[in-house]
Short mmCIF file of C-alpha atoms in Angstrom, two decimals:
data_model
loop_
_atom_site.label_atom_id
_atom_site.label_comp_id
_atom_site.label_asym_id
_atom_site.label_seq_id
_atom_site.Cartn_x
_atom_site.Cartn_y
_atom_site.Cartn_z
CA UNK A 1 86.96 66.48 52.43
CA UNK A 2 84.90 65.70 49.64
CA UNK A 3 81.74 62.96 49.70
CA UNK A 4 79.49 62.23 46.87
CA UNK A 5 75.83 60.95 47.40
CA UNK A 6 73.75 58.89 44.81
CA UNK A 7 69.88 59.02 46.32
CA UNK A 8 68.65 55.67 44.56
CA UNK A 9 70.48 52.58 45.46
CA UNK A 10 67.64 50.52 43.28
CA UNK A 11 65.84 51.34 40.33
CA UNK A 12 63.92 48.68 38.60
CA UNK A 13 62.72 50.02 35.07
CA UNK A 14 61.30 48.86 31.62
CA UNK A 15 63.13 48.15 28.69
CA UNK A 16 62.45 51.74 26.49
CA UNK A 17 62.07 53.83 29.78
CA UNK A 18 63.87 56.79 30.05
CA UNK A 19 66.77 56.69 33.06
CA UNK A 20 68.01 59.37 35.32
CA UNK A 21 70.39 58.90 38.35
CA UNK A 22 71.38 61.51 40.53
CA UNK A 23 74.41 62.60 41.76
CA UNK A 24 75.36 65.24 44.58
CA UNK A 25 78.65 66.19 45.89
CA UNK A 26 79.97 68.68 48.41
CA UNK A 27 83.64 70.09 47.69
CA UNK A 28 83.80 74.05 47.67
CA UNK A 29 86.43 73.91 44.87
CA UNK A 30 87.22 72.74 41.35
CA UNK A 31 85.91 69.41 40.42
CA UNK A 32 86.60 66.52 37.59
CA UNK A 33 83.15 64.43 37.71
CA UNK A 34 82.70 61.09 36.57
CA UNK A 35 80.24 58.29 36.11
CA UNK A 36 81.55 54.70 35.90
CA UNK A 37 80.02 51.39 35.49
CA UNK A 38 79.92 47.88 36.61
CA UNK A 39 78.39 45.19 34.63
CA UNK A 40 77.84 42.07 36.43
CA UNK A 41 80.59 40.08 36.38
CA UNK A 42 82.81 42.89 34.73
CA UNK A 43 85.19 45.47 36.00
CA UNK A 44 84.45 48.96 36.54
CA UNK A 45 84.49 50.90 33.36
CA UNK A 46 84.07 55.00 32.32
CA UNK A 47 81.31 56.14 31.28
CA UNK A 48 81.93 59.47 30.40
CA UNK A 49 83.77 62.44 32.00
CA UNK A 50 83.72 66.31 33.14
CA UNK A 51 86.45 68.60 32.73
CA UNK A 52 85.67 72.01 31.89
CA UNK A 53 83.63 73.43 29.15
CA UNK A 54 79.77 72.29 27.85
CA UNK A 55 78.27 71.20 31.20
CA UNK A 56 76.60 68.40 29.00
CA UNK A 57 78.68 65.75 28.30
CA UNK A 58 78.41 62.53 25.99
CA UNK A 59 79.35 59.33 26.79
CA UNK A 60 79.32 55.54 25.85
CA UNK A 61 76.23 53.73 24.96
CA UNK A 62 74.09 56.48 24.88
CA UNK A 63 74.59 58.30 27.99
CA UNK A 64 74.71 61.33 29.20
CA UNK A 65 74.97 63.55 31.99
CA UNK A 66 74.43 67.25 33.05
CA UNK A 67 77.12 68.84 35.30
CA UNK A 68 74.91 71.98 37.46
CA UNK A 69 77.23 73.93 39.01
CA UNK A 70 75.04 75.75 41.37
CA UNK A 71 73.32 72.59 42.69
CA UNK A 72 76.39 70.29 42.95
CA UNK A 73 74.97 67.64 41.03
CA UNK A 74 76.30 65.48 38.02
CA UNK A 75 73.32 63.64 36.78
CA UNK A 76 73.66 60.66 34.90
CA UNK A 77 71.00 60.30 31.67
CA UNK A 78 69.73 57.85 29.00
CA UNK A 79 66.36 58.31 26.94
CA UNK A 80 65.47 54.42 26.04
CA UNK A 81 67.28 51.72 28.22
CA UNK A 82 68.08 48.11 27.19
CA UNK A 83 68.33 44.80 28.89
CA UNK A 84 72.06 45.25 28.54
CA UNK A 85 72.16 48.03 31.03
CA UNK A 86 71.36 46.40 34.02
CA UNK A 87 74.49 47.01 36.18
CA UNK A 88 75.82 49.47 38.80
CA UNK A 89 76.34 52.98 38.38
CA UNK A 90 78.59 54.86 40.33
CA UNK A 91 79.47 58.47 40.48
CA UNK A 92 83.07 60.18 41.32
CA UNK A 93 84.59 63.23 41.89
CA UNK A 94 88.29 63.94 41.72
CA UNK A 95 89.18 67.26 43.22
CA UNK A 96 91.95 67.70 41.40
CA UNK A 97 93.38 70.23 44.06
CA UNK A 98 93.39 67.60 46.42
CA UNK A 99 95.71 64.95 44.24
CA UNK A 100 94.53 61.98 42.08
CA UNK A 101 91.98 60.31 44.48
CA UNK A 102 88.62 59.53 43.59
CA UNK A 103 85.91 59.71 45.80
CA UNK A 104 82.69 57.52 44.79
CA UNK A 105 79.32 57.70 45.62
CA UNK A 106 77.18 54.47 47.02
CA UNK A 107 76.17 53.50 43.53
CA UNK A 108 73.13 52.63 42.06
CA UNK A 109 71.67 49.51 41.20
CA UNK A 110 69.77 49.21 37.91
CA UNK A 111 67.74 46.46 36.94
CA UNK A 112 66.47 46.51 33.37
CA UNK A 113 63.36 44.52 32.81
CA UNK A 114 62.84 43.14 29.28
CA UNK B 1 96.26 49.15 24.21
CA UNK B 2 96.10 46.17 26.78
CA UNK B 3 93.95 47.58 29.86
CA UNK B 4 95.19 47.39 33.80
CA UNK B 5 95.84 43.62 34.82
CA UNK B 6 95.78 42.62 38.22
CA UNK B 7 96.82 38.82 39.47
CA UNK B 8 95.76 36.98 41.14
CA UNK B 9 92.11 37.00 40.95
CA UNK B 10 91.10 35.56 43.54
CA UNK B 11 92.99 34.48 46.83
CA UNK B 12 91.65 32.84 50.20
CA UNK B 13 93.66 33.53 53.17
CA UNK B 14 93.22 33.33 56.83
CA UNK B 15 93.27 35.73 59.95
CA UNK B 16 97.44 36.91 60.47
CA UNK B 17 98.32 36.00 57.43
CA UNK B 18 100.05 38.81 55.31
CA UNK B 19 99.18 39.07 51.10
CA UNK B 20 100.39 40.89 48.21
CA UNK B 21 98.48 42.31 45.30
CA UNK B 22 100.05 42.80 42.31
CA UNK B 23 98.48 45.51 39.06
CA UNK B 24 100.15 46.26 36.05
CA UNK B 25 99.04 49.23 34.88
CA UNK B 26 98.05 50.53 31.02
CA UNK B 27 101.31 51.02 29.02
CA UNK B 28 102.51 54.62 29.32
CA UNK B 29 100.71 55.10 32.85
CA UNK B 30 102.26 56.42 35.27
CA UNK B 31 100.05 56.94 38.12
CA UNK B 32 98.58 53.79 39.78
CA UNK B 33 95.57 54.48 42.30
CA UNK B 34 94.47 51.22 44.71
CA UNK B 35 90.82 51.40 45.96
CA UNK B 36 88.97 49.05 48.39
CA UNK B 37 85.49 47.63 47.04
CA UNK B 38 82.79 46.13 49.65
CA UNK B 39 79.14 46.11 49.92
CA UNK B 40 78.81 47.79 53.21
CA UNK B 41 81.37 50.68 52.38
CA UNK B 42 81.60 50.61 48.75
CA UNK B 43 84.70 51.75 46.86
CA UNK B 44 87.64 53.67 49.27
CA UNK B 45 90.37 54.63 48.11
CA UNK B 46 93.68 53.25 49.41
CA UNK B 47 96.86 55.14 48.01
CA UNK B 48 98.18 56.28 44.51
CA UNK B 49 101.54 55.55 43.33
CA UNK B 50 103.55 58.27 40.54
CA UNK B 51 106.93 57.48 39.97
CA UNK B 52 108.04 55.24 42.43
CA UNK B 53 106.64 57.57 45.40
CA UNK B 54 103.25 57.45 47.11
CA UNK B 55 101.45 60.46 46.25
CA UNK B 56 98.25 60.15 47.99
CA UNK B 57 96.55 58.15 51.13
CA UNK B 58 93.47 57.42 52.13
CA UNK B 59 91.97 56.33 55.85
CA UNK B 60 93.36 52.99 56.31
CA UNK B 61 95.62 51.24 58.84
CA UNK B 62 99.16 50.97 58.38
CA UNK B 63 98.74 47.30 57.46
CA UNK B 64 97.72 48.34 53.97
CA UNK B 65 101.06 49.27 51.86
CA UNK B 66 102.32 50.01 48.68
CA UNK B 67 104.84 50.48 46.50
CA UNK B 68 105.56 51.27 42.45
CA UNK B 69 108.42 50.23 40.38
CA UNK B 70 110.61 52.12 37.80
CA UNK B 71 108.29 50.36 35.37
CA UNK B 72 105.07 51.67 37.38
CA UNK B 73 103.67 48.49 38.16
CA UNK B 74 102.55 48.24 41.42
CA UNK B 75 102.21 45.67 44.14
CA UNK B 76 100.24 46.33 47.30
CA UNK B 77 100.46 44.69 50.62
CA UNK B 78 98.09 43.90 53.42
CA UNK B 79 99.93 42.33 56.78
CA UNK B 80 97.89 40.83 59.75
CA UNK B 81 95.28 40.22 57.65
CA UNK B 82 91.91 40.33 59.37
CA UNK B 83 87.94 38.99 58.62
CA UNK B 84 86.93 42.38 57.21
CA UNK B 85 89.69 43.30 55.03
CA UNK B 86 87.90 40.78 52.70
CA UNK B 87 87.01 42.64 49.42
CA UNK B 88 87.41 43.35 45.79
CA UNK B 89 90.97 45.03 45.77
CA UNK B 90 90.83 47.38 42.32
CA UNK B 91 93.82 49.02 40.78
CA UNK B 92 93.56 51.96 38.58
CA UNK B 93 95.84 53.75 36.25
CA UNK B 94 96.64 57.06 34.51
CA UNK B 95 98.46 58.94 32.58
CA UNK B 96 98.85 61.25 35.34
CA UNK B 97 98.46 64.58 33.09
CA UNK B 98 97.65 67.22 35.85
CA UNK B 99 94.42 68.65 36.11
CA UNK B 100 92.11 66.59 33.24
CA UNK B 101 93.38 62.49 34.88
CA UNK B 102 90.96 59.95 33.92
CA UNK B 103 91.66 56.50 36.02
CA UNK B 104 90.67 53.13 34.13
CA UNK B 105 90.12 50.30 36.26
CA UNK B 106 91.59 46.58 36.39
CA UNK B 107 89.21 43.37 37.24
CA UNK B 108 90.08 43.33 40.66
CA UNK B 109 91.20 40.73 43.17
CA UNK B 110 89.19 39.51 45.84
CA UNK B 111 90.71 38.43 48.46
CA UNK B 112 88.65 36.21 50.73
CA UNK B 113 89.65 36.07 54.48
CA UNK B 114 88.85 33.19 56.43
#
């Protein structure tokens, strides 16, 4: 079975600060990776997604995130934050072998100071 | 495209009781996922509907049901309802289009049990 682990349940940063969240997973096989979001008071919404192909992917709002293979990680980027960040982050991994099912990590709580 | 709707959005019921979720998913979706959203165990997934036939389950008790319609909506079902099935009940839909499935998310209903 697959489980995904996100190491920081709180981050507390700066408007302007750069933000990085990680994201590990364990599944031996082929993997869809996502990162979704939920701002307060809102319903969970995609950030951006992995497929196949360029290991760096785009998303909304400035994000990004870097899909390493070897390490089993999908981190979750953005260079400058703003207020309007502050949410949580949660990663997912679909192992598309294994049917539509999404298995999320803990999340991540971010709290953007202005 | 009108997203995934879920009524109602809130609901208050009380130990035994039985309760039924309904989602509507995103026009043209076919696949509809249900997930299970608390603080202490964060976002497990319950089932996914495709074409009128459960597809996938996750780790819960038989109380927890399902079902999909010809026109893919969804309804889902908890009986004997107990203090910690209390959560944010989210539906998700998609297209359903093999490998590369992306699952967008409805506001949830939280279902409060006294």
């Amino acid at each position: 079975a697959q489980s995904v682990s996100q190491h920081n349940h709180h981050v507390i940063l700066s408007e302007a600060a750069s933000l990085e969240l990680g994201c590990n997973y364990s599944y031996g096989g082929t993997v869809n990776l996502f990162w979704y979001v939920q701002y307060p008071g809102q319903h969970l919404q995609l950030l951006l997604k992995y497929f196949s192909g360029d290991p760096l992917v785009k998303g909304i709002k400035g994000f990004e995130a870097e899909f390493i293979k070897s390490k089993f990680s999908f981190n979750l980027r953005k260079p400058s934050v703003q207020w309007s960040d502050t949410a949580e982050y949660f990663c997912a991994v679909n192992a598309p072998a294994a049917g539509n099912k999404l298995t999320f990590g803990g999340g991540t709580r971010v709290l953007v100071k202005p | 495209k009108a997203g995934v709707t879920q009524t109602p959005r809130y609901l208050i019921k009380t130990r035994g009781q039985q309760v039924t979720l309904s989602c509507s998913p995103i026009s043209g979706h076919r696949s509809v996922s249900w997930y299970q959203q608390t603080p202490g165990q964060g976002l497990q997934f319950l089932f996914e509907y495709f074409s009128e036939t459960q597809r996938n389950k996750g780790n819960f008790p038989g109380r927890f049901s399902g079902r999909q319609f010809s026109n893919s909506r969804s309804e889902m079902n908890v009986s004997t309802l107990e203090l910690g099935d209390s959560a944010l009940y989210l539906c998700a839909s998609s297209y359903s289009e093999g490998l590369t499935d992306t699952q967008y998310f409805g506001p949830g209903t939280r279902l409060t049990v006294l």
